[in-house]
PDB file of C-alpha atoms in Angstrom:
ATOM      1  CA  MET A   1      14.323 -18.453   0.466  1.00 52.00           C
ATOM      2  CA  ASN A   2      12.530 -17.381   3.634  1.00 77.00           C
ATOM      3  CA  ASP A   3       9.853 -19.313   5.533  1.00 85.00           C
ATOM      4  CA  ILE A   4       6.927 -17.654   3.775  1.00 87.00           C
ATOM      5  CA  TRP A   5       8.102 -18.795   0.349  1.00 89.00           C
ATOM      6  CA  LYS A   6       8.826 -22.298   1.664  1.00 91.00           C
ATOM      7  CA  ALA A   7       5.246 -22.446   2.944  1.00 92.00           C
ATOM      8  CA  VAL A   8       3.945 -21.086  -0.389  1.00 92.00           C
ATOM      9  CA  LYS A   9       5.892 -23.771  -2.261  1.00 93.00           C
ATOM     10  CA  ARG A  10       4.658 -26.539   0.059  1.00 93.00           C
ATOM     11  CA  CYS A  11       1.070 -25.332  -0.244  1.00 94.00           C
ATOM     12  CA  LYS A  12       1.343 -25.299  -4.035  1.00 93.00           C
ATOM     13  CA  GLN A  13       2.727 -28.850  -4.070  1.00 94.00           C
ATOM     14  CA  LEU A  14      -0.124 -30.127  -1.911  1.00 94.00           C
ATOM     15  CA  LYS A  15      -2.671 -28.275  -4.022  1.00 93.00           C
ATOM     16  CA  GLU A  16      -1.215 -29.884  -7.174  1.00 94.00           C
ATOM     17  CA  GLN A  17      -1.789 -33.276  -5.529  1.00 94.00           C
ATOM     18  CA  GLY A  18      -5.496 -32.464  -5.504  1.00 93.00           C
ATOM     19  CA  LEU A  19      -5.880 -31.855  -1.769  1.00 93.00           C
ATOM     20  CA  SER A  20      -8.582 -29.518  -0.502  1.00 92.00           C
ATOM     21  CA  GLN A  21      -7.768 -26.368   1.469  1.00 92.00           C
ATOM     22  CA  ALA A  22      -8.919 -28.118   4.628  1.00 93.00           C
ATOM     23  CA  ASP A  23      -6.594 -31.072   3.979  1.00 93.00           C
ATOM     24  CA  ILE A  24      -3.686 -28.757   3.165  1.00 94.00           C
ATOM     25  CA  ALA A  25      -4.357 -26.798   6.350  1.00 94.00           C
ATOM     26  CA  MET A  26      -4.285 -29.968   8.426  1.00 94.00           C
ATOM     27  CA  ARG A  27      -1.036 -31.168   6.846  1.00 93.00           C
ATOM     28  CA  MET A  28       0.677 -27.818   7.191  1.00 94.00           C
ATOM     29  CA  LYS A  29      -0.807 -27.182  10.647  1.00 94.00           C
ATOM     30  CA  VAL A  30      -2.181 -23.785   9.668  1.00 93.00           C
ATOM     31  CA  SER A  31      -5.683 -22.368   9.289  1.00 94.00           C
ATOM     32  CA  ARG A  32      -7.660 -22.636   6.058  1.00 93.00           C
ATOM     33  CA  ALA A  33      -7.450 -18.856   5.801  1.00 93.00           C
ATOM     34  CA  GLU A  34      -3.657 -19.114   5.863  1.00 94.00           C
ATOM     35  CA  VAL A  35      -3.781 -21.665   3.039  1.00 94.00           C
ATOM     36  CA  SER A  36      -5.842 -19.173   1.050  1.00 93.00           C
ATOM     37  CA  HIS A  37      -3.285 -16.429   1.743  1.00 93.00           C
ATOM     38  CA  LEU A  38      -0.390 -18.662   0.716  1.00 94.00           C
ATOM     39  CA  SER A  39      -2.167 -19.476  -2.554  1.00 93.00           C
ATOM     40  CA  ARG A  40      -2.650 -15.770  -3.241  1.00 92.00           C
ATOM     41  CA  PHE A  41       1.025 -15.056  -2.476  1.00 93.00           C
ATOM     42  CA  ASP A  42       1.964 -17.612  -5.116  1.00 92.00           C
ATOM     43  CA  GLN A  43       0.046 -15.589  -7.701  1.00 91.00           C
ATOM     44  CA  LEU A  44       2.328 -12.559  -7.291  1.00 92.00           C
ATOM     45  CA  HIS A  45       4.293 -11.692 -10.417  1.00 91.00           C
ATOM     46  CA  PRO A  46       7.789 -13.282 -10.557  1.00 91.00           C
ATOM     47  CA  LYS A  47       9.405  -9.810 -10.558  1.00 92.00           C
ATOM     48  CA  VAL A  48       7.587  -8.967  -7.333  1.00 93.00           C
ATOM     49  CA  LYS A  49       8.587 -12.304  -5.781  1.00 91.00           C
ATOM     50  CA  ALA A  50      12.217 -11.683  -6.733  1.00 91.00           C
ATOM     51  CA  LEU A  51      12.054  -8.251  -5.131  1.00 91.00           C
ATOM     52  CA  LEU A  52      10.557  -9.778  -1.983  1.00 92.00           C
ATOM     53  CA  ASP A  53      13.581 -12.079  -1.766  1.00 89.00           C
ATOM     54  CA  LYS A  54      15.727  -8.958  -1.551  1.00 90.00           C
ATOM     55  CA  TYR A  55      13.350  -6.867   0.574  1.00 91.00           C
ATOM     56  CA  THR A  56      11.862  -9.376   3.003  1.00 90.00           C
ATOM     57  CA  LEU A  57       8.467  -8.404   4.388  1.00 92.00           C
ATOM     58  CA  PRO A  58       6.189 -10.239   6.839  1.00 92.00           C
ATOM     59  CA  ALA A  59       3.110 -12.165   5.676  1.00 91.00           C
ATOM     60  CA  ALA A  60       0.804  -9.408   6.976  1.00 93.00           C
ATOM     61  CA  HIS A  61       2.393  -7.057   4.426  1.00 94.00           C
ATOM     62  CA  LEU A  62       1.951  -9.590   1.639  1.00 94.00           C
ATOM     63  CA  ARG A  63      -1.748  -9.910   2.460  1.00 94.00           C
ATOM     64  CA  GLU A  64      -2.061  -6.175   1.770  1.00 94.00           C
ATOM     65  CA  LEU A  65       0.208  -6.250  -1.263  1.00 94.00           C
ATOM     66  CA  VAL A  66      -1.783  -8.888  -3.164  1.00 94.00           C
ATOM     67  CA  THR A  67      -4.745  -6.500  -3.257  1.00 92.00           C
ATOM     68  CA  VAL A  68      -2.814  -4.212  -5.637  1.00 90.00           C
ATOM     69  CA  LYS A  69      -3.352  -5.163  -9.283  1.00 86.00           C
ATOM     70  CA  ASN A  70      -0.481  -3.232 -10.904  1.00 85.00           C
ATOM     71  CA  ILE A  71       2.858  -5.073 -10.551  1.00 87.00           C
ATOM     72  CA  TYR A  72       4.873  -1.866 -10.836  1.00 87.00           C
ATOM     73  CA  GLN A  73       2.904  -0.359  -7.960  1.00 87.00           C
ATOM     74  CA  GLN A  74       3.477  -3.589  -6.024  1.00 91.00           C
ATOM     75  CA  MET A  75       7.214  -3.335  -6.650  1.00 91.00           C
ATOM     76  CA  GLN A  76       7.313   0.296  -5.539  1.00 89.00           C
ATOM     77  CA  LEU A  77       5.301  -0.508  -2.416  1.00 92.00           C
ATOM     78  CA  VAL A  78       7.646  -3.380  -1.512  1.00 93.00           C
ATOM     79  CA  LYS A  79      10.667  -1.078  -1.698  1.00 91.00           C
ATOM     80  CA  GLN A  80       8.984   1.733   0.227  1.00 90.00           C
ATOM     81  CA  ALA A  81       7.623  -0.584   2.934  1.00 92.00           C
ATOM     82  CA  TYR A  82      11.059  -2.097   3.448  1.00 94.00           C
ATOM     83  CA  ILE A  83      13.039   1.146   3.328  1.00 90.00           C
ATOM     84  CA  HIS A  84      10.653   3.062   5.610  1.00 90.00           C
ATOM     85  CA  ASP A  85       9.922   0.065   7.867  1.00 94.00           C
ATOM     86  CA  TRP A  86       6.165   0.438   7.399  1.00 93.00           C
ATOM     87  CA  SER A  87       3.776  -1.577   9.491  1.00 94.00           C
ATOM     88  CA  SER A  88       1.091  -3.520   7.616  1.00 93.00           C
ATOM     89  CA  ARG A  89      -1.314  -0.698   8.560  1.00 94.00           C
ATOM     90  CA  ASP A  90       1.030   1.864   7.013  1.00 92.00           C
ATOM     91  CA  LEU A  91       1.140  -0.223   3.857  1.00 93.00           C
ATOM     92  CA  ALA A  92      -2.648  -0.563   3.817  1.00 93.00           C
ATOM     93  CA  GLY A  93      -2.891   3.227   4.140  1.00 90.00           C
ATOM     94  CA  GLU A  94      -0.560   3.756   1.201  1.00 88.00           C
ATOM     95  CA  ILE A  95      -2.572   1.274  -0.880  1.00 89.00           C
ATOM     96  CA  GLN A  96      -5.738   3.159   0.015  1.00 86.00           C
ATOM     97  CA  LEU A  97      -4.103   6.380  -1.167  1.00 81.00           C
ATOM     98  CA  LEU A  98      -3.180   4.715  -4.457  1.00 77.00           C
ATOM     99  CA  GLU A  99      -6.765   3.679  -4.961  1.00 76.00           C
ATOM    100  CA  GLU A 100      -7.906   7.204  -4.244  1.00 69.00           C
ATOM    101  CA  VAL A 101      -5.343   8.710  -6.617  1.00 63.00           C
ATOM    102  CA  ASP A 102      -7.056   6.696  -9.342  1.00 58.00           C
ATOM    103  CA  THR A 103     -10.090   8.884  -8.765  1.00 62.00           C
ATOM    104  CA  LEU A 104      -8.157  12.095  -9.444  1.00 62.00           C
ATOM    105  CA  ALA A 105     -10.503  13.049 -12.269  1.00 60.00           C
ATOM    106  CA  LYS A 106     -13.329  13.031  -9.743  1.00 70.00           C
ATOM    107  CA  TRP A 107     -11.268  15.194  -7.403  1.00 73.00           C
ATOM    108  CA  GLN A 108     -10.745  17.780 -10.109  1.00 76.00           C
ATOM    109  CA  THR A 109     -14.494  18.348 -10.321  1.00 78.00           C
ATOM    110  CA  MET A 110     -14.946  18.700  -6.543  1.00 81.00           C
ATOM    111  CA  LYS A 111     -15.558  22.118  -5.056  1.00 86.00           C
ATOM    112  CA  ASP A 112     -12.621  23.556  -3.114  1.00 88.00           C
ATOM    113  CA  ASP A 113     -14.259  22.990   0.287  1.00 86.00           C
ATOM    114  CA  GLN A 114     -15.066  19.342  -0.590  1.00 84.00           C
ATOM    115  CA  LEU A 115     -11.513  18.774  -1.756  1.00 84.00           C
ATOM    116  CA  GLY A 116     -10.197  20.382   1.440  1.00 85.00           C
ATOM    117  CA  GLN A 117     -12.338  18.004   3.512  1.00 83.00           C
ATOM    118  CA  LYS A 118     -11.077  15.012   1.500  1.00 80.00           C
ATOM    119  CA  LEU A 119      -7.448  16.091   1.988  1.00 81.00           C
ATOM    120  CA  SER A 120      -8.119  16.570   5.698  1.00 80.00           C
ATOM    121  CA  THR A 121      -9.347  12.988   5.875  1.00 76.00           C
ATOM    122  CA  LEU A 122      -6.328  11.680   3.974  1.00 74.00           C
ATOM    123  CA  THR A 123      -3.694  13.632   5.877  1.00 77.00           C
ATOM    124  CA  GLY A 124      -5.271  13.848   9.314  1.00 77.00           C
ATOM    125  CA  PHE A 125      -4.704  17.610   9.320  1.00 82.00           C
ATOM    126  CA  THR A 126      -7.026  20.519   8.591  1.00 86.00           C
ATOM    127  CA  SER A 127      -6.641  21.291   4.891  1.00 88.00           C
ATOM    128  CA  VAL A 128      -7.801  24.252   2.837  1.00 89.00           C
ATOM    129  CA  VAL A 129      -7.833  24.340  -0.970  1.00 88.00           C
ATOM    130  CA  LYS A 130      -8.162  27.513  -3.057  1.00 88.00           C
ATOM    131  CA  ARG A 131      -8.132  27.127  -6.819  1.00 85.00           C
ATOM    132  CA  GLY A 132      -8.099  29.844  -9.406  1.00 79.00           C
ATOM    133  CA  ARG A 133      -5.537  31.964  -7.624  1.00 62.00           C
ATOM    134  CA  ARG A 134      -2.546  31.975  -9.862  1.00 62.00           C
ATOM    135  CA  ALA A 135       0.784  31.136  -8.390  1.00 55.00           C
ATOM    136  CA  LYS A 136       3.760  32.805 -10.090  1.00 63.00           C
ATOM    137  CA  ASN A 137       4.321  31.524 -13.634  1.00 60.00           C
ATOM    138  CA  SER A 138       1.255  29.272 -13.474  1.00 57.00           C
ATOM    139  CA  THR A 139      -1.744  29.308 -15.771  1.00 62.00           C
ATOM    140  CA  ASN A 140      -4.297  27.611 -13.519  1.00 71.00           C
ATOM    141  CA  GLY A 141      -2.823  27.137 -10.083  1.00 77.00           C
ATOM    142  CA  GLY A 142      -4.041  27.343  -6.581  1.00 83.00           C
ATOM    143  CA  TYR A 143      -3.024  26.704  -3.014  1.00 84.00           C
ATOM    144  CA  VAL A 144      -3.251  23.873  -0.507  1.00 86.00           C
ATOM    145  CA  VAL A 145      -2.805  24.795   3.142  1.00 89.00           C
ATOM    146  CA  LEU A 146      -2.263  22.190   5.871  1.00 88.00           C
ATOM    147  CA  ALA A 147      -2.910  23.579   9.343  1.00 88.00           C
ATOM    148  CA  PHE A 148      -1.006  22.420  12.420  1.00 87.00           C
ATOM    149  CA  SER A 149      -1.268  23.269  16.109  1.00 87.00           C
ATOM    150  CA  ASN A 150       2.242  22.573  17.357  1.00 89.00           C
ATOM    151  CA  ASP A 151       5.731  21.504  16.331  1.00 90.00           C
ATOM    152  CA  GLU A 152       4.878  17.807  16.674  1.00 89.00           C
ATOM    153  CA  GLU A 153       2.039  18.149  14.158  1.00 87.00           C
ATOM    154  CA  LEU A 154       4.317  20.085  11.788  1.00 88.00           C
ATOM    155  CA  GLU A 155       6.877  17.298  12.072  1.00 88.00           C
ATOM    156  CA  ALA A 156       4.156  14.716  11.329  1.00 86.00           C
ATOM    157  CA  ILE A 157       3.112  16.656   8.201  1.00 86.00           C
ATOM    158  CA  ILE A 158       6.704  16.762   7.002  1.00 86.00           C
ATOM    159  CA  LYS A 159       7.103  13.020   7.596  1.00 85.00           C
ATOM    160  CA  LYS A 160       3.937  12.289   5.587  1.00 81.00           C
ATOM    161  CA  LEU A 161       5.181  14.438   2.725  1.00 80.00           C
ATOM    162  CA  ARG A 162       8.581  12.777   2.748  1.00 79.00           C
ATOM    163  CA  LYS A 163       7.072   9.266   2.541  1.00 72.00           C
ATOM    164  CA  ASN A 164       6.496   9.788  -1.157  1.00 54.00           C
TER     165      ASN A 164
END
């Protein structure tokens, strides 16, 4: 058990004794905000906690992770963050993408130029979308083009695509 889970356990014990967040913070010598975070970490599903014992992540990552409602998405994010050594910002970006994927139905009704702009925002690269042009053996395909200016940008595009 790493230090985060020891702190979570201690916080839970103090909370069960009826202490306020302020009192718990004083006893544990942490901020009240940290007490709040520790309480939220304790609410993670047991499967996610077990996975975090195997794939240890810093508290900053856990603060991002608790914002995800689906435990299977949490589990996948834990593995990916550990394997790819994501920063907490990287993890937050991936969570944002998940939230935006949930709006896929809305994306399907966007015009091609709007969708291209949205993809440009998500990827950081100029994107062009053309629907209605059939790819081989496709009934309703299209194309997505990501523009790059140099080899470094091409490498960055490839890295982003490989993350998933």
